Coordinates of C-alpha atoms in Angstrom, one line a residue:
M507 CA -23.4 34.2 0.4
V508 CA -21.6 36.4 2.9
D509 CA -23.8 39.1 4.4
S510 CA -23.0 42.4 2.6
G511 CA -24.0 44.5 5.6
N512 CA -26.3 46.7 3.6
P513 CA -28.8 48.5 5.9
G514 CA -32.4 47.5 5.7
T515 CA -35.5 46.6 7.7
S516 CA -35.8 43.2 9.5
P517 CA -38.3 40.8 7.9
I518 CA -39.4 39.9 11.5
Q519 CA -40.1 43.6 12.2
D520 CA -42.1 43.9 9.0
A521 CA -44.2 40.8 9.9
N522 CA -44.7 41.8 13.5
P523 CA -44.9 45.7 13.7
S524 CA -45.9 45.7 17.3
R525 CA -43.0 43.4 18.4
P526 CA -40.6 45.2 20.8
I527 CA -37.1 45.7 19.3
H528 CA -34.0 45.0 21.4
P529 CA -32.0 48.1 22.0
G530 CA -29.0 46.8 20.1
A531 CA -31.0 45.6 17.1
G532 CA -30.9 48.9 15.3
R533 CA -27.1 48.9 15.2
R534 CA -27.0 45.4 13.7
R535 CA -29.7 46.3 11.2
A536 CA -27.9 49.5 10.3
G537 CA -24.9 47.4 9.1
L538 CA -22.4 48.8 11.6
H539 CA -21.5 45.3 12.6
P540 CA -22.2 43.1 9.5
K541 CA -22.6 39.4 10.1
G542 CA -20.2 36.7 8.8
R543 CA -16.6 36.9 7.6
Q544 CA -16.1 39.9 5.4
V545 CA -14.5 39.5 2.0
D546 CA -11.0 40.8 1.8
P547 CA -10.5 42.7 -1.6
S548 CA -7.0 41.3 -2.2
A549 CA -8.2 37.7 -1.5
L550 CA -11.1 38.2 -3.9
K551 CA -8.7 39.5 -6.5
D552 CA -6.5 36.3 -6.0
V553 CA -9.5 34.0 -6.4
R554 CA -10.8 35.8 -9.5
E555 CA -7.4 35.6 -11.1
L556 CA -7.2 31.9 -10.4
L557 CA -10.6 31.1 -11.6
G558 CA -10.3 33.2 -14.8
D559 CA -13.1 32.5 -17.1
R560 CA -14.1 29.2 -15.5
P561 CA -17.8 28.8 -14.7
R562 CA -18.8 29.5 -11.1
R563 CA -21.1 26.5 -10.9
R564 CA -21.6 24.8 -7.5
D565 CA -20.4 21.4 -8.9
L566 CA -17.0 23.0 -9.6
L567 CA -16.4 23.9 -6.0
I568 CA -13.8 21.1 -5.4
E569 CA -12.0 22.0 -8.6
H570 CA -11.8 25.6 -7.5
L571 CA -10.6 24.6 -4.1
H572 CA -7.8 22.7 -5.8
L573 CA -6.7 25.8 -7.7
I574 CA -6.3 27.7 -4.4
Q575 CA -4.6 24.8 -2.6
D576 CA -2.2 24.2 -5.5
R577 CA -1.2 27.9 -5.6
Y578 CA -1.0 28.7 -1.9
H579 CA -0.4 25.2 -0.4
A580 CA -3.3 25.8 2.0
L581 CA -6.8 27.2 2.2
G582 CA -6.9 30.3 4.3
A583 CA -10.1 31.9 5.7
A584 CA -9.8 34.9 3.5
H585 CA -9.6 32.9 0.3
L586 CA -12.5 30.6 1.4
A587 CA -14.6 33.7 2.0
A588 CA -13.7 35.2 -1.3
L589 CA -14.5 31.9 -3.1
A590 CA -17.9 31.8 -1.4
E591 CA -18.6 35.3 -2.5
E592 CA -17.4 34.6 -6.1
M593 CA -19.5 31.4 -6.4
G594 CA -22.6 32.8 -4.6
L595 CA -22.4 30.2 -1.8
A596 CA -22.6 30.5 1.9
M597 CA -19.3 30.3 3.7
A598 CA -20.5 27.3 5.6
E599 CA -21.1 25.4 2.3
V600 CA -17.5 26.1 1.2
Y601 CA -16.0 25.3 4.6
E602 CA -17.8 22.0 5.1
V603 CA -16.6 20.7 1.7
A604 CA -13.0 22.0 2.2
T605 CA -12.7 20.4 5.6
F606 CA -14.1 17.0 4.4
Y607 CA -11.2 16.1 2.1
A608 CA -7.8 15.1 3.3
H609 CA -5.8 16.9 0.6
F610 CA -7.1 20.3 1.5
D611 CA -5.2 22.1 4.3
V612 CA -7.7 24.4 5.9
L613 CA -6.0 27.0 8.1
R614 CA -7.4 28.0 11.5
E615 CA -7.4 31.6 12.6
G616 CA -3.8 32.7 12.9
E617 CA -2.4 29.4 11.7
L618 CA 0.6 29.6 9.3
P619 CA 0.4 27.7 6.0
P620 CA 2.4 24.4 5.9
P621 CA 5.8 24.3 4.0
A622 CA 5.6 24.4 0.2
L623 CA 6.7 20.8 0.0
T624 CA 4.7 17.9 1.5
I625 CA 6.1 14.4 1.6
R626 CA 3.3 11.8 1.9
V627 CA 4.5 8.4 3.1
C628 CA 2.0 5.6 2.5
D629 CA 1.3 3.6 5.6
S630 CA -1.4 1.2 4.3
I631 CA -0.8 -2.5 4.6
S632 CA 1.5 -3.3 1.7
C633 CA 3.8 -0.3 2.6
S634 CA 3.5 -1.0 6.3
L635 CA 4.9 -4.5 5.7
R636 CA 8.0 -2.7 4.1
D637 CA 8.7 -0.6 7.2
A638 CA 6.9 2.6 6.0
D639 CA 6.4 3.8 9.6
Q640 CA 10.1 3.7 10.3
L641 CA 10.8 5.5 7.0
R642 CA 8.4 8.3 7.8
E643 CA 10.0 8.8 11.2
Q644 CA 13.5 8.9 9.6
L645 CA 12.4 11.4 7.0
A646 CA 10.7 13.7 9.6
A647 CA 13.9 13.7 11.6
T648 CA 16.3 14.4 8.7
L649 CA 14.5 16.6 6.1
G650 CA 14.1 19.7 8.3
P651 CA 11.4 22.2 8.9
E652 CA 11.1 23.4 5.3
V653 CA 9.5 20.0 4.4
R654 CA 6.4 18.6 5.9
V655 CA 6.3 14.8 6.3
V656 CA 2.9 13.2 6.9
R657 CA 1.4 9.7 6.8
A658 CA -0.9 9.0 3.9
P659 CA -3.4 6.2 3.2
C660 CA -2.9 4.0 0.2
I661 CA -1.6 5.9 -2.8
G662 CA -2.1 3.0 -5.2
R663 CA 1.5 1.9 -5.7
C664 CA 1.4 -1.2 -3.5
E665 CA 3.7 -3.3 -5.8
H666 CA 6.4 -0.7 -5.3
A667 CA 6.2 -0.5 -1.5
P668 CA 7.1 1.5 0.4
A669 CA 5.7 4.3 -1.8
V670 CA 6.1 8.0 -1.2
M671 CA 4.8 11.2 -2.9
A672 CA 6.9 14.3 -2.9
G673 CA 4.6 17.0 -4.1
Q674 CA 3.1 15.3 -7.1
R675 CA 6.0 13.1 -7.9
T676 CA 5.9 9.4 -6.8
I677 CA 9.0 7.6 -5.4
D678 CA 8.8 3.8 -5.6
R679 CA 10.6 1.5 -3.1
A680 CA 11.5 4.7 -1.3
T681 CA 14.5 5.0 1.1
V682 CA 15.7 8.0 3.0
A683 CA 18.4 8.4 0.4
T684 CA 16.1 8.4 -2.6
V685 CA 13.7 10.8 -1.0
R686 CA 16.5 13.2 -0.1
S687 CA 17.7 13.0 -3.6
V688 CA 14.3 14.0 -5.0
V689 CA 14.0 16.8 -2.5
S690 CA 17.5 18.1 -3.5
S691 CA 16.6 18.0 -7.2
G692 CA 13.6 20.3 -6.6
R693 CA 11.5 18.4 -9.2
F694 CA 8.1 17.6 -7.7
E695 CA 5.9 17.5 -10.7
A696 CA 4.1 14.4 -11.9
E697 CA 6.1 12.3 -14.3
R698 CA 4.5 11.3 -17.6
P699 CA 3.8 7.6 -17.9
A700 CA 5.0 5.6 -20.9
A701 CA 1.5 5.0 -22.2
K702 CA 0.6 3.7 -25.7
S703 CA 0.1 6.7 -27.9
F704 CA -3.0 7.6 -29.9
E705 CA -1.3 6.8 -33.1
A706 CA -0.1 3.4 -31.9
Y707 CA -3.6 2.6 -30.7
V708 CA -5.2 3.6 -33.9
A709 CA -2.7 1.6 -35.9
E710 CA -3.8 -1.5 -34.0
G711 CA -7.4 -0.9 -35.0
G712 CA -8.4 1.4 -32.2
Y713 CA -11.6 3.4 -32.5
R714 CA -12.6 1.4 -35.5
L715 CA -15.4 -0.2 -33.5
L716 CA -16.6 3.1 -32.1
T717 CA -16.7 4.5 -35.6
A718 CA -18.7 1.5 -36.8
C719 CA -21.2 1.9 -34.0
R720 CA -21.8 5.6 -34.7
S721 CA -22.2 4.9 -38.5
G722 CA -24.9 2.4 -37.9
E723 CA -23.0 -0.7 -38.7
K724 CA -23.7 -2.0 -35.2
T725 CA -26.7 -1.5 -32.9
P726 CA -26.7 -0.9 -29.1
E727 CA -28.5 -4.3 -28.7
E728 CA -25.5 -6.1 -30.4
L729 CA -23.1 -4.6 -27.8
I730 CA -25.4 -5.4 -24.9
D731 CA -25.7 -9.0 -26.2
A732 CA -22.0 -9.4 -26.5
V733 CA -21.2 -8.0 -23.1
E734 CA -24.0 -10.2 -21.6
A735 CA -22.7 -13.4 -23.3
A736 CA -19.2 -12.6 -22.1
G737 CA -20.4 -12.4 -18.5
L738 CA -18.7 -9.1 -17.9
R739 CA -19.3 -7.8 -14.4
G740 CA -18.5 -4.6 -12.5
L741 CA -14.8 -5.0 -11.7
G742 CA -14.6 -2.3 -9.1
G743 CA -15.8 -4.6 -6.4
A744 CA -19.5 -5.1 -6.5
G745 CA -19.6 -7.5 -9.4
F746 CA -22.9 -6.3 -10.8
K747 CA -23.6 -7.6 -14.4
A748 CA -22.6 -4.9 -16.8
A749 CA -25.2 -5.7 -19.5
Q750 CA -28.0 -5.6 -16.9
K751 CA -26.9 -2.2 -15.8
W752 CA -26.9 -1.0 -19.5
K753 CA -30.4 -2.2 -20.0
M754 CA -31.6 -0.5 -16.8
V755 CA -30.2 2.8 -17.9
R756 CA -31.5 2.5 -21.4
Q757 CA -35.0 2.0 -20.0
A758 CA -34.7 5.2 -17.9
P759 CA -35.9 8.6 -19.4
K760 CA -33.5 10.9 -21.1
P761 CA -31.3 12.8 -20.6
R762 CA -28.8 10.2 -19.3
L763 CA -25.3 10.6 -18.0
M764 CA -22.3 8.4 -17.3
A765 CA -19.7 8.4 -14.6
I766 CA -16.4 6.5 -14.4
N767 CA -15.2 5.6 -11.0
A768 CA -11.4 5.9 -11.2
D769 CA -11.0 6.5 -7.4
E770 CA -9.5 3.2 -6.6
G771 CA -8.6 3.8 -2.9
E772 CA -8.8 0.2 -1.5
P773 CA -5.5 -0.6 0.0
G774 CA -3.8 -3.2 -2.2
T775 CA -5.5 -2.1 -5.4
F776 CA -3.7 -0.6 -8.3
K777 CA -5.0 -2.3 -11.4
D778 CA -6.9 0.7 -12.8
R779 CA -3.8 2.8 -12.4
T780 CA -1.8 0.3 -14.3
Y781 CA -4.2 0.1 -17.2
L782 CA -4.6 3.9 -17.5
E783 CA -0.8 4.3 -17.4
T784 CA -0.2 1.8 -20.2
D785 CA -3.2 1.7 -22.5
P786 CA -5.5 4.7 -21.8
H787 CA -7.2 4.7 -25.2
R788 CA -8.5 1.2 -24.7
F789 CA -10.2 2.6 -21.6
L790 CA -11.4 5.7 -23.4
E791 CA -12.9 3.8 -26.3
G792 CA -14.6 1.3 -24.0
M793 CA -16.0 4.3 -22.1
L794 CA -17.3 5.9 -25.2
L795 CA -18.8 2.6 -26.4
A796 CA -20.8 2.2 -23.2
A797 CA -21.9 5.8 -23.3
W798 CA -23.1 5.4 -26.9
T799 CA -25.0 2.2 -26.0
V800 CA -27.0 3.9 -23.3
E801 CA -27.1 7.3 -25.1
A802 CA -25.4 9.2 -22.3
E803 CA -24.9 12.8 -23.3
E804 CA -22.1 13.6 -20.8
I805 CA -19.4 11.5 -19.2
T806 CA -17.6 12.4 -16.0
V807 CA -14.3 10.6 -15.1
Y808 CA -13.7 10.9 -11.3
L809 CA -10.0 10.3 -10.8
R810 CA -8.3 10.0 -7.4
D811 CA -6.0 12.9 -6.6
E812 CA -3.1 10.5 -5.9
Y813 CA -2.8 10.0 -9.7
P814 CA -1.7 13.4 -10.9
H815 CA 0.4 11.8 -13.7
I816 CA -2.7 10.1 -15.1
R817 CA -4.7 13.2 -14.8
R818 CA -2.2 15.0 -17.0
L819 CA -2.2 12.1 -19.5
L820 CA -6.0 12.0 -19.7
L821 CA -6.4 15.7 -20.2
E822 CA -4.0 15.5 -23.1
Q823 CA -5.7 12.4 -24.7
V824 CA -9.2 13.6 -24.2
A825 CA -8.2 16.8 -26.0
R826 CA -6.8 14.7 -28.8
L827 CA -10.1 12.8 -29.1
E828 CA -12.0 16.1 -29.3
A829 CA -9.6 17.3 -32.0
E830 CA -10.1 14.1 -33.9
G831 CA -13.9 14.3 -33.6
L832 CA -14.1 11.0 -31.7
A833 CA -15.5 12.3 -28.5
K834 CA -18.7 13.7 -30.0
P835 CA -21.6 13.7 -29.4
A836 CA -20.6 13.0 -25.8
T837 CA -19.0 15.6 -23.6
I838 CA -16.2 14.3 -21.4
H839 CA -15.4 15.9 -18.0
L840 CA -12.4 15.0 -15.8
R841 CA -12.9 15.6 -12.1
R842 CA -10.3 15.5 -9.5
G843 CA -10.8 13.8 -6.1
A844 CA -9.3 15.2 -3.0
G845 CA -8.2 12.3 -0.8
A846 CA -11.3 10.5 0.4
Y847 CA -11.5 6.7 0.2
I848 CA -15.3 6.9 0.8
C849 CA -15.7 8.5 -2.7
G850 CA -15.0 5.1 -4.2
E851 CA -18.5 4.2 -3.1
E852 CA -20.6 5.1 -6.2
T853 CA -23.1 7.5 -4.6
A854 CA -20.4 9.2 -2.5
M855 CA -18.6 9.8 -5.8
L856 CA -21.7 11.3 -7.3
E857 CA -22.0 13.7 -4.3
S858 CA -18.3 14.7 -4.8
I859 CA -18.8 15.3 -8.5
E860 CA -21.6 17.6 -7.6
G861 CA -19.2 19.6 -5.4
K862 CA -20.3 18.3 -2.0
R863 CA -19.0 16.2 0.8
G864 CA -18.6 12.6 -0.2
Y865 CA -21.5 11.2 1.9
P866 CA -23.1 8.0 0.6
R867 CA -26.7 8.2 -0.4
H868 CA -29.5 6.0 0.8
K869 CA -30.6 3.5 -1.8
P870 CA -33.1 3.2 -3.4
P871 CA -33.4 5.1 -5.6
F872 CA -30.4 3.7 -7.4
P873 CA -28.1 5.7 -9.6
T874 CA -29.5 4.0 -12.8
Q875 CA -32.7 5.9 -11.9
V876 CA -31.6 8.9 -10.0
G877 CA -27.9 9.5 -10.2
L878 CA -25.7 12.4 -11.1
F879 CA -27.6 15.7 -10.8
G880 CA -30.8 13.6 -10.4
R881 CA -30.5 12.0 -13.9
P882 CA -30.3 8.3 -14.8
T883 CA -26.5 7.5 -14.6
L884 CA -24.4 4.6 -15.8
I885 CA -21.6 4.1 -13.4
H886 CA -18.6 1.9 -14.2
N887 CA -15.2 1.1 -12.9
V888 CA -12.2 1.7 -15.2
E889 CA -11.4 -1.9 -15.8
T890 CA -15.0 -2.8 -16.6
V891 CA -15.1 -0.6 -19.7
F892 CA -11.5 -1.5 -20.5
W893 CA -12.6 -4.9 -21.8
V894 CA -15.6 -3.8 -23.9
R895 CA -13.7 -3.3 -27.2
D896 CA -12.0 -6.7 -27.0
I897 CA -15.3 -8.5 -26.0
V898 CA -17.2 -7.1 -29.0
E899 CA -14.4 -7.4 -31.6
R900 CA -13.0 -10.8 -30.6
G901 CA -16.4 -12.2 -29.6
P902 CA -17.7 -13.0 -26.1
A903 CA -15.9 -16.3 -26.0
Y904 CA -12.6 -14.5 -25.8
F905 CA -13.6 -13.5 -22.3
S906 CA -16.0 -16.1 -21.1
S907 CA -13.8 -19.1 -22.2
Q908 CA -11.2 -18.1 -19.6
G909 CA -11.5 -19.5 -16.1
R910 CA -10.6 -22.2 -13.7
H911 CA -12.3 -24.4 -11.2
G912 CA -15.7 -23.9 -12.8
R913 CA -15.5 -20.1 -13.0
Q914 CA -15.6 -17.9 -16.2
G915 CA -13.8 -14.8 -17.3
L916 CA -10.6 -12.9 -16.7
R917 CA -9.6 -11.1 -13.5
S918 CA -6.9 -8.5 -13.0
F919 CA -5.3 -9.3 -9.6
S920 CA -3.4 -6.5 -7.9
V921 CA -0.8 -8.6 -6.0
S922 CA 1.5 -7.2 -3.4
G923 CA 3.1 -8.3 -0.2
R924 CA 5.5 -11.1 0.3
V925 CA 5.8 -12.4 -3.2
R926 CA 8.9 -12.4 -5.5
H927 CA 7.2 -10.5 -8.4
P928 CA 4.3 -8.3 -7.3
G929 CA 2.1 -6.4 -9.8
V930 CA -1.1 -6.7 -11.9
K931 CA -1.6 -10.3 -12.9
L932 CA -4.2 -11.0 -15.6
A933 CA -5.3 -14.5 -14.7
P934 CA -8.3 -16.7 -15.2
A935 CA -11.2 -16.1 -12.8
G936 CA -11.3 -18.8 -10.2
I937 CA -7.6 -19.3 -9.9
T938 CA -6.5 -20.1 -6.4
V939 CA -4.1 -18.0 -4.4
R940 CA -1.5 -20.8 -4.4
E941 CA -1.7 -21.0 -8.2
L942 CA -1.5 -17.2 -8.4
I943 CA 1.6 -17.0 -6.3
D944 CA 3.4 -19.9 -8.0
E945 CA 2.5 -19.3 -11.6
F946 CA 2.2 -15.6 -11.8
C947 CA 4.3 -14.1 -9.0
G948 CA 7.5 -16.3 -9.0
G949 CA 6.6 -17.8 -5.6
M950 CA 7.1 -16.4 -2.2
E951 CA 9.8 -13.9 -1.4
D952 CA 13.1 -15.5 -0.3
G953 CA 13.0 -16.2 3.4
H954 CA 9.3 -16.0 3.8
R955 CA 6.8 -18.8 4.3
F956 CA 3.1 -18.4 3.2
K957 CA 0.9 -17.7 6.2
G958 CA -2.2 -15.9 5.0
Y959 CA -3.7 -13.5 2.4
L960 CA -6.1 -10.7 1.9
P961 CA -8.2 -11.9 -1.1
G962 CA -10.0 -8.6 -1.7
G963 CA -8.1 -5.7 -0.2
A964 CA -8.5 -4.1 3.2
S965 CA -12.2 -4.9 3.5
G966 CA -12.2 -8.4 2.0
G967 CA -11.1 -10.2 5.1
I968 CA -8.0 -12.4 5.8
L969 CA -7.7 -16.1 5.1
P970 CA -5.0 -18.6 6.4
A971 CA -2.6 -20.5 4.2
H972 CA -4.4 -23.8 4.6
L973 CA -7.4 -22.2 2.7
D974 CA -5.3 -21.7 -0.3
N975 CA -7.5 -23.7 -2.6
I976 CA -10.6 -21.5 -2.8
P977 CA -11.3 -20.2 -6.3
L978 CA -10.9 -16.4 -6.3
D979 CA -14.0 -15.0 -7.8
F980 CA -17.3 -13.4 -7.0
G981 CA -19.4 -15.5 -4.6
T982 CA -16.7 -18.1 -3.7
L983 CA -15.3 -16.4 -0.6
E984 CA -18.4 -15.3 1.2
P985 CA -18.9 -18.6 3.0
H986 CA -15.5 -17.9 4.7
G987 CA -16.5 -14.4 5.7
C988 CA -14.5 -12.7 2.9
F989 CA -15.1 -11.4 -0.6
I990 CA -12.9 -10.7 -3.7
G991 CA -14.0 -7.1 -4.2
S992 CA -11.5 -5.4 -6.5
A993 CA -9.2 -8.5 -6.5
A994 CA -6.5 -6.9 -4.5
V995 CA -4.5 -9.8 -3.1
V996 CA -2.0 -9.0 -0.3
V997 CA 0.2 -12.0 0.5
L998 CA 1.4 -12.4 4.1
S999 CA 4.1 -14.6 5.6
D1000 CA 5.3 -16.2 8.8
Q1001 CA 7.1 -12.9 9.5
D1002 CA 3.9 -10.9 9.7
N1003 CA 1.7 -10.7 12.8
M1004 CA -2.0 -10.9 11.9
R1005 CA -3.0 -8.9 14.9
A1006 CA -0.9 -6.0 13.7
V1007 CA -2.2 -6.4 10.1
A1008 CA -5.8 -6.2 11.3
L1009 CA -5.1 -3.1 13.4
N1010 CA -3.4 -1.4 10.5
L1011 CA -6.5 -2.0 8.4
M1012 CA -8.9 -0.8 11.1
R1013 CA -6.9 2.4 11.6
F1014 CA -7.3 2.9 7.9
F1015 CA -11.1 2.6 8.1
E1016 CA -11.1 4.9 11.2
D1017 CA -9.4 7.6 9.2
E1018 CA -11.5 7.1 6.1
S1019 CA -15.0 6.9 7.7
C1020 CA -16.9 9.8 6.3
G1021 CA -18.6 10.3 9.7
Q1022 CA -22.2 10.4 8.3
C1023 CA -23.5 7.4 10.3
T1024 CA -22.7 6.6 14.0
P1025 CA -22.1 2.9 13.7
C1026 CA -19.2 3.4 11.3
R1027 CA -17.9 6.7 12.7
C1028 CA -17.8 5.6 16.3
G1029 CA -17.5 1.9 15.7
T1030 CA -14.2 2.1 13.8
E1031 CA -12.8 4.4 16.5
K1032 CA -13.9 2.1 19.3
A1033 CA -12.6 -1.0 17.5
V1034 CA -9.1 0.6 17.2
Q1035 CA -9.1 1.4 20.9
L1036 CA -10.1 -2.2 21.8
M1037 CA -7.6 -3.7 19.4
E1038 CA -4.7 -1.6 20.8
R1039 CA -5.2 -3.2 24.2
P1040 CA -2.8 -6.0 25.2
T1041 CA -5.7 -8.5 25.4
W1042 CA -8.6 -8.4 23.0
D1043 CA -12.1 -8.7 24.4
E1044 CA -13.3 -10.9 21.6
S1045 CA -16.9 -10.9 22.8
L1046 CA -17.1 -7.1 22.9
L1047 CA -15.3 -6.8 19.5
T1048 CA -17.8 -9.3 18.0
E1049 CA -20.7 -7.4 19.3
L1050 CA -19.3 -4.1 18.0
S1051 CA -18.6 -5.7 14.6
N1052 CA -22.2 -7.0 14.4
G1053 CA -23.6 -3.5 15.1
M1054 CA -21.4 -2.0 12.4
R1055 CA -22.4 -4.6 9.9
D1056 CA -26.1 -4.3 10.6
A1057 CA -26.5 -0.5 10.9
S1058 CA -23.8 1.3 8.8
I1059 CA -25.2 3.1 5.8
C1060 CA -22.6 1.9 3.2
G1061 CA -20.1 -0.8 2.6
L1062 CA -17.2 0.9 4.4
G1063 CA -18.7 0.4 7.9
Q1064 CA -20.4 -2.9 6.9
A1065 CA -17.1 -4.4 5.7
A1066 CA -14.6 -2.8 8.1
P1067 CA -14.9 -5.6 10.7
N1068 CA -14.0 -8.3 8.2
P1069 CA -10.2 -8.4 8.9
L1070 CA -10.8 -8.2 12.6
L1071 CA -13.3 -11.1 12.6
S1072 CA -11.0 -13.1 10.3
V1073 CA -8.1 -12.8 12.6
M1074 CA -10.1 -13.9 15.6
R1075 CA -11.4 -16.9 13.6
H1076 CA -8.3 -18.0 11.8
F1077 CA -5.3 -16.7 13.8
P1078 CA -6.0 -17.0 17.5
E1079 CA -2.3 -17.5 18.2
D1080 CA -1.5 -14.0 17.0
I1081 CA -4.1 -12.5 19.2
A1082 CA -2.6 -14.3 22.3
D1083 CA 0.8 -12.9 21.4
S1084 CA 0.6 -9.3 22.7
D1085 CA 4.2 -8.5 22.0

C-alpha cells in the first residue's frame, strides 16, 4: 500500500533507543516528505467508479487493469497508484503486473497516452507469408497520427491472413483499403460470431448427458472409463491422457478446482477459436461434465484477449446456463488474458489467473496436486473437453475407431499457409501432411510447389517436402526433431525462404519470452542477432540451442530452437542464400 505519510516513531528507533538519529530523519518521520507516489483524489475517484461494487481481491488485479485500459486507452501513474490504494497492494505489485502484459500501455512520467484507436497488424508466420510487414508500413504511412499502428504476435486468424485488429474488431485478409474503410466507419467493437444458440443445442440433445450425470443415472467412473477407452488426450499440445489426469485430481483432497486454457497463442493455431465461435455449448457441457467428474467446485476459463468476440459470447451463454440452473453446483469465472503467449503454459496461466505476472512455476508439484490458489486443479484445453459429450453418448469407438497409419483418434488441424483452402480440418490422427493437403485443403495454392511444413506451430520445428509421409500424431515426429503440439500445420512453398521463416519464428519467441530464466531470455535475443547476420555460425547457434533446451524453465525456451535447428538440418541451401 502507498505510504500514507502519517507521523509516527521509527520501529528501528524503538528497538535501538541509543542509536544515533540522522539529522534529516525527523523530517521524514514527521511525514513532511511522505514516501512513494501519493494518491491523486481525482484518479482515486475514477478508479472507484470503474470498479463499482466489484471485489477488490488480488486475483482480480488484471481484470481491474483492463477496466482502466479500456476506458483511458493507457495506464497512467496516477491511476495505477489509485488502484494500488483501492486494492490494498503495493505500487510495485501493480506496476510489475501492468508492465508484464503487452496489451497494457503503461505511461512513463510525462508521456502522453496513445491515440484512442490502435491498429494491430499480425506479423506471425502465416500473416508474414501474406506480406503483413508491408501492410503495416503502408497503414502507418497513410492513416495519420490519430491512429496508432503496431505489430502484433499471432491473433489466431491464420486462415484469413493477413489479419488485423482495429480496436476489438477483426479484419480478415486485410488490405489498406479494407482497414481504411473500417477506420472511416468508426465501428471498432467486437462482432458477434454466428454460433449455435442454446435452443438449437438443446434441441439436438444438448445438456441431456449433464442432467443424467447429476441425477445419478451415470457415475464419474463411467465417464472416466469412456474417456480412457476413447484414448482422449490433452489437445492443447502436451498430449497427456485425459482420463489419467481426471483420476489424479479425484485422488487429491478437496476442495478441487478446474481451469480451462483458452489462451491459444501458438502461431498457426486457431482451432479453439473456431469451435468456440461455432458450437460454444458443446464446449461448455464438456467442461461441466469434466468438473462434475472430478467434483471441482469452481471453473475458471482463461481466454486470450485477442478473442473479444468470444468473450462477449461466453459471458452471454454462461449467464444463460446460470439462469437455466445448468451451471450449478459449479461456479464459472471468465478471465481475460492480456497479451502474453507464455500464459498458454499451464502454470503461467495459473499465475495470471491469480493476478500475477505469467511466470511458469517449477514442477513438481504438479497442478493436479497444487494448482490454482494452491488447490488441486484439473487443467484442460478447449478442444479436449469439446469431445467429452460425443465420446460418452456415442461410445468410445466413435473417437478411437478413427485414425490412419496405425494411429487412433481424431485431430483438429489448424492449416494455414500456401494451400488452396486453409482452415480447421477435422481429420484422422496419423494422417500425413500430403494427404491433409490433397484431401482436405484442395491442394497447394496456384503457382506454389510444396517445399516444407510446420507440423506443430512455431515451436514444432520445420520439415522438408520429402518427409511428407510421416503420420501426424503424438510421438511420431520426435525422431525428426519436431512434434505435433496443437496440430497447427503451416504449409510452405518454393516461394518461401526457410531462413526467413526461422528468423520470423525466433523473433516471436524473443518477444514472448517471459524473462524469468536467463537461457530463454538471453538465448532468444542472441539467436535473433546471430540469425540476422549474412552468414550463420552454425556451430555457435547449435551450442546456444543446446543451452536453451537443457536449462530453460519451461517449454518456450526449450522448444524455441526447433525451427532454427530444423532449417540447418533440412534446408542448408536457404542458409547459404543470404539475399
